[in-house]
Short mmCIF file of C-alpha atoms in Angstrom, two decimals:
data_model
loop_
_atom_site.label_atom_id
_atom_site.label_comp_id
_atom_site.label_asym_id
_atom_site.label_seq_id
_atom_site.Cartn_x
_atom_site.Cartn_y
_atom_site.Cartn_z
CA ASN A 1 -173.44 -8.37 -132.37
CA ALA A 2 -173.09 -5.05 -130.64
CA GLY A 3 -173.37 -5.31 -126.87
CA VAL A 4 -175.46 -3.15 -124.58
CA MET A 5 -174.63 0.47 -125.41
CA GLN A 6 -174.81 3.23 -122.82
CA ASN A 7 -174.22 6.91 -123.33
CA PRO A 8 -172.83 9.17 -122.26
CA ARG A 9 -170.01 7.29 -120.49
CA HIS A 10 -169.40 10.25 -118.26
CA LEU A 11 -171.87 12.98 -117.33
CA VAL A 12 -171.26 16.02 -115.12
CA ARG A 13 -174.17 18.03 -113.78
CA ARG A 14 -174.57 20.81 -111.29
CA ARG A 15 -177.01 20.43 -108.40
CA GLY A 16 -180.58 21.12 -109.55
CA GLN A 17 -180.00 20.18 -113.21
CA GLU A 18 -181.48 17.21 -114.99
CA ALA A 19 -179.53 14.10 -116.02
CA ARG A 20 -180.59 11.81 -118.87
CA LEU A 21 -178.90 8.46 -119.24
CA ARG A 22 -179.48 6.32 -122.34
CA CYS A 23 -179.31 2.55 -122.91
CA SER A 24 -179.64 0.66 -126.16
CA PRO A 25 -180.10 -3.04 -125.44
CA MET A 26 -178.53 -5.82 -127.42
CA LYS A 27 -180.22 -6.56 -130.72
CA GLY A 28 -183.27 -8.77 -130.19
CA HIS A 29 -183.47 -8.00 -126.46
CA SER A 30 -186.70 -6.51 -125.24
CA HIS A 31 -186.03 -6.41 -121.49
CA VAL A 32 -183.97 -3.67 -119.86
CA TYR A 33 -182.77 -3.34 -116.29
CA TRP A 34 -181.16 -0.33 -114.61
CA TYR A 35 -178.74 -0.69 -111.68
CA ARG A 36 -176.81 1.81 -109.62
CA GLN A 37 -173.37 1.23 -108.16
CA LEU A 38 -171.55 3.29 -105.52
CA PRO A 39 -167.73 2.95 -105.19
CA GLU A 40 -166.63 -0.36 -103.61
CA GLU A 41 -170.20 -1.63 -103.52
CA GLY A 42 -172.33 -4.07 -105.51
CA LEU A 43 -175.06 -3.14 -107.91
CA LYS A 44 -178.43 -2.05 -106.59
CA PHE A 45 -181.51 -2.82 -108.69
CA MET A 46 -183.52 0.23 -109.70
CA VAL A 47 -186.06 -0.64 -112.39
CA TYR A 48 -187.02 -3.33 -114.92
CA LEU A 49 -188.75 -2.40 -118.15
CA GLN A 50 -190.07 -4.05 -121.25
CA LYS A 51 -190.97 -2.13 -124.38
CA GLU A 52 -193.47 0.56 -123.33
CA ASN A 53 -194.00 -1.03 -119.89
CA ILE A 54 -192.50 -0.63 -116.45
CA ILE A 55 -192.53 -4.09 -114.90
CA ASP A 56 -190.81 -3.49 -111.54
CA GLU A 57 -189.67 -0.13 -110.21
CA SER A 58 -189.31 -1.21 -106.59
CA GLY A 59 -185.70 -0.07 -106.42
CA MET A 60 -186.22 3.40 -107.81
CA PRO A 61 -186.63 6.45 -105.54
CA LYS A 62 -190.20 7.72 -105.70
CA GLU A 63 -189.18 11.31 -106.36
CA ARG A 64 -186.98 12.82 -109.10
CA PHE A 65 -186.28 9.49 -110.84
CA SER A 66 -188.14 8.10 -113.79
CA ALA A 67 -187.47 5.53 -116.50
CA GLU A 68 -188.95 4.69 -119.86
CA PHE A 69 -188.37 2.24 -122.68
CA PRO A 70 -190.34 3.49 -125.72
CA LYS A 71 -191.38 1.39 -128.67
CA GLU A 72 -188.66 3.00 -130.72
CA GLY A 73 -185.31 4.20 -129.41
CA PRO A 74 -183.25 3.62 -126.28
CA SER A 75 -184.32 3.27 -122.71
CA ILE A 76 -183.90 6.51 -120.75
CA LEU A 77 -183.21 6.91 -117.05
CA ARG A 78 -184.06 10.46 -116.06
CA ILE A 79 -183.02 12.18 -112.83
CA GLN A 80 -184.53 15.57 -112.16
CA GLN A 81 -183.07 18.22 -109.83
CA VAL A 82 -179.93 16.20 -109.18
CA VAL A 83 -178.25 16.24 -105.79
CA ARG A 84 -174.73 15.29 -104.73
CA GLY A 85 -175.96 11.89 -103.50
CA ASP A 86 -176.95 10.94 -107.04
CA SER A 87 -173.27 10.68 -108.00
CA ALA A 88 -172.74 7.03 -108.93
CA ALA A 89 -172.23 4.67 -111.81
CA TYR A 90 -175.47 3.69 -113.49
CA PHE A 91 -175.51 0.40 -115.40
CA CYS A 92 -177.98 -0.98 -117.84
CA ALA A 93 -178.48 -4.65 -118.67
CA SER A 94 -180.65 -6.39 -121.21
CA SER A 95 -182.01 -9.86 -121.72
CA PRO A 96 -184.18 -11.53 -124.31
CA VAL A 97 -186.54 -13.19 -121.85
CA THR A 98 -187.96 -12.50 -118.39
CA GLY A 99 -185.37 -11.62 -115.75
CA GLY A 100 -183.42 -14.18 -113.76
CA GLN A 101 -181.64 -15.12 -116.94
CA PRO A 102 -178.02 -14.09 -117.54
CA GLN A 103 -177.91 -10.42 -118.33
CA HIS A 104 -175.57 -8.54 -120.57
CA PHE A 105 -174.32 -5.28 -119.07
CA GLY A 106 -173.24 -2.04 -120.63
CA ASP A 107 -170.13 -0.25 -119.40
CA GLY A 108 -172.17 2.27 -117.47
CA THR A 109 -172.60 6.01 -117.17
CA ARG A 110 -170.59 7.72 -114.48
CA LEU A 111 -172.63 10.59 -113.15
CA SER A 112 -170.85 13.32 -111.18
CA ILE A 113 -172.72 16.08 -109.45
CA LEU A 114 -170.86 19.29 -108.76
CA THR B 1 -186.16 -9.09 -98.72
CA GLN B 2 -183.60 -11.40 -100.25
CA LEU B 3 -179.99 -10.49 -99.48
CA LEU B 4 -176.70 -11.89 -100.61
CA GLU B 5 -173.61 -11.51 -98.43
CA GLN B 6 -170.19 -11.99 -99.87
CA SER B 7 -166.99 -12.66 -97.93
CA PRO B 8 -164.35 -11.61 -97.68
CA GLN B 9 -164.88 -8.04 -98.84
CA PHE B 10 -161.24 -7.64 -99.76
CA LEU B 11 -158.57 -10.22 -100.47
CA SER B 12 -154.94 -9.65 -101.39
CA ILE B 13 -152.80 -12.71 -102.07
CA GLN B 14 -149.58 -13.66 -103.82
CA GLU B 15 -149.55 -15.00 -107.34
CA GLY B 16 -149.76 -18.79 -107.37
CA GLU B 17 -151.83 -19.11 -104.22
CA ASN B 18 -155.36 -20.58 -104.05
CA LEU B 19 -158.37 -18.73 -102.75
CA THR B 20 -162.09 -19.13 -102.09
CA VAL B 21 -164.76 -16.45 -101.92
CA TYR B 22 -168.24 -17.09 -100.55
CA CYS B 23 -171.76 -15.91 -101.28
CA ASN B 24 -174.37 -16.61 -98.62
CA SER B 25 -178.05 -15.97 -98.07
CA SER B 26 -180.88 -17.09 -95.87
CA SER B 27 -183.07 -17.25 -98.96
CA VAL B 28 -183.39 -19.82 -101.70
CA PHE B 29 -182.53 -18.69 -105.21
CA SER B 30 -183.70 -20.32 -108.43
CA SER B 31 -180.34 -19.61 -110.01
CA LEU B 32 -177.14 -17.85 -109.09
CA GLN B 33 -174.63 -16.08 -111.23
CA TRP B 34 -171.04 -14.98 -110.74
CA TYR B 35 -169.70 -11.86 -112.45
CA ARG B 36 -166.35 -10.21 -112.69
CA GLN B 37 -166.05 -6.46 -112.99
CA GLU B 38 -162.96 -4.41 -113.89
CA PRO B 39 -162.60 -0.67 -113.18
CA GLY B 40 -164.56 1.48 -115.60
CA GLU B 41 -166.47 -1.45 -117.07
CA GLY B 42 -169.72 -3.28 -116.55
CA PRO B 43 -169.94 -6.72 -114.95
CA VAL B 44 -169.18 -9.67 -117.21
CA LEU B 45 -171.01 -12.95 -116.60
CA LEU B 46 -168.71 -15.85 -115.67
CA VAL B 47 -171.15 -18.64 -114.90
CA THR B 48 -174.74 -19.49 -113.98
CA VAL B 49 -175.54 -22.32 -111.55
CA VAL B 50 -179.05 -23.68 -111.35
CA THR B 51 -179.13 -27.06 -109.63
CA GLY B 52 -178.39 -27.54 -105.88
CA GLY B 53 -174.96 -29.10 -105.47
CA GLU B 54 -173.93 -28.14 -109.00
CA VAL B 55 -170.24 -27.65 -109.71
CA LYS B 56 -168.96 -25.82 -112.76
CA LYS B 57 -165.38 -25.26 -113.84
CA LEU B 58 -163.99 -22.46 -115.99
CA LYS B 59 -160.27 -23.05 -116.41
CA ARG B 60 -158.77 -22.32 -112.98
CA LEU B 61 -162.12 -21.17 -111.53
CA THR B 62 -164.48 -23.62 -109.79
CA PHE B 63 -168.00 -22.59 -108.90
CA GLN B 64 -170.29 -24.50 -106.54
CA PHE B 65 -173.95 -23.99 -105.73
CA GLY B 66 -175.00 -25.18 -102.30
CA ASP B 67 -177.29 -28.14 -101.94
CA ALA B 68 -180.07 -25.94 -100.56
CA ARG B 69 -179.49 -23.27 -103.22
CA LYS B 70 -178.82 -20.64 -100.57
CA ASP B 71 -175.09 -20.24 -100.98
CA SER B 72 -172.27 -20.50 -103.46
CA SER B 73 -168.53 -20.44 -103.58
CA LEU B 74 -165.86 -19.49 -106.11
CA HIS B 75 -162.49 -21.16 -105.84
CA ILE B 76 -159.48 -19.97 -107.85
CA THR B 77 -156.46 -22.19 -108.21
CA ALA B 78 -152.98 -20.75 -108.74
CA ALA B 79 -154.18 -17.16 -108.87
CA GLN B 80 -152.65 -14.84 -111.47
CA PRO B 81 -152.43 -11.04 -111.60
CA GLY B 82 -155.04 -11.14 -114.42
CA ASP B 83 -157.58 -12.48 -111.93
CA THR B 84 -157.58 -9.14 -110.14
CA GLY B 85 -161.01 -7.55 -110.08
CA LEU B 86 -164.35 -7.25 -108.30
CA TYR B 87 -166.23 -10.54 -108.09
CA LEU B 88 -169.98 -10.31 -107.72
CA CYS B 89 -172.53 -12.98 -107.06
CA ALA B 90 -176.13 -12.41 -108.04
CA GLY B 91 -179.28 -14.42 -107.52
CA ALA B 92 -182.62 -14.48 -109.32
CA ASP B 93 -185.18 -13.17 -106.83
CA SER B 94 -188.32 -15.05 -105.78
CA SER B 95 -190.41 -13.44 -108.53
CA ALA B 96 -187.65 -14.14 -111.07
CA SER B 97 -188.17 -10.59 -112.36
CA LYS B 98 -184.71 -9.40 -111.59
CA ILE B 99 -181.35 -10.43 -110.17
CA ILE B 100 -180.06 -9.23 -106.80
CA PHE B 101 -176.35 -8.60 -106.34
CA GLY B 102 -174.09 -9.23 -103.42
CA SER B 103 -171.74 -6.46 -102.25
CA GLY B 104 -168.75 -8.02 -103.97
CA THR B 105 -165.27 -9.29 -103.17
CA ARG B 106 -162.42 -7.18 -104.37
CA LEU B 107 -159.50 -9.45 -105.28
CA SER B 108 -155.94 -8.30 -105.74
CA ILE B 109 -153.23 -10.70 -106.89
CA ARG B 110 -149.66 -9.52 -106.24
CA PRO B 111 -147.02 -10.61 -108.78
#
C-alpha cells in the first residue's frame, strides 16, 4: 500500500504569490488532517476534512488559508498572498475513521518564502 | 485548551545509557500516541496507549500511560545512535476529532 503522498516536497514562493500543497491519503482513507511545523517545534493542528466536508478548521488562520478535499482527487491546502511567516513544513495525515485514531503521515511539503 | 508539555526539550547522552522523556498535561486524554520523526520526514507512529496505567514495550522502548490518563513516559534502555531523532507525544482531544502534539524532545545519542 502506498503511504500518504504529499507534493511538492519543496516549494519556493515569493511574497504575495499563492502556494498550493497537495495530499493524497492512503488508499481507503477518507479523513485528512493538515498540520504545520516550525523548526524545533511540534506539529500544530490546522484543519480536519472528510470528503467534500470541512469538519474542524479551528487551527487554520481565518485569512489567506483555505483547504478542500474534493470527491475526486487530492486534498489541497491553499495559501494566498504568502508572507515570510508562512515558511514552515506542512504535513498531511490520513485515517480511515474519525480522528483520535493513529494517523499515517506524509513526508511533508517544505514551504520557503523569499 | 488541551496542552501537552514534553520534557526535556533536548537530551544528549552517550551510547549505552538509559533515558526517560516525559509528556504531561492537566487534561485527560482518551488515548495517547508516541511518534518519532527524523529530519526531512513525517512523524512515524511508535505506539498508542489507551488504558490508564498501561505499559507497552517495543524492543528497548517502554511506554507508560499515567493512571489518570494525563501523562505518559517513554523509557529507552541502552540507547543507540539509531535512536537519535525527535520524539513527539500526541493526545486525542476531548472531541476526539484530532490529535494534539507536544513540542517534542530532541534526542541525540553519541557513539
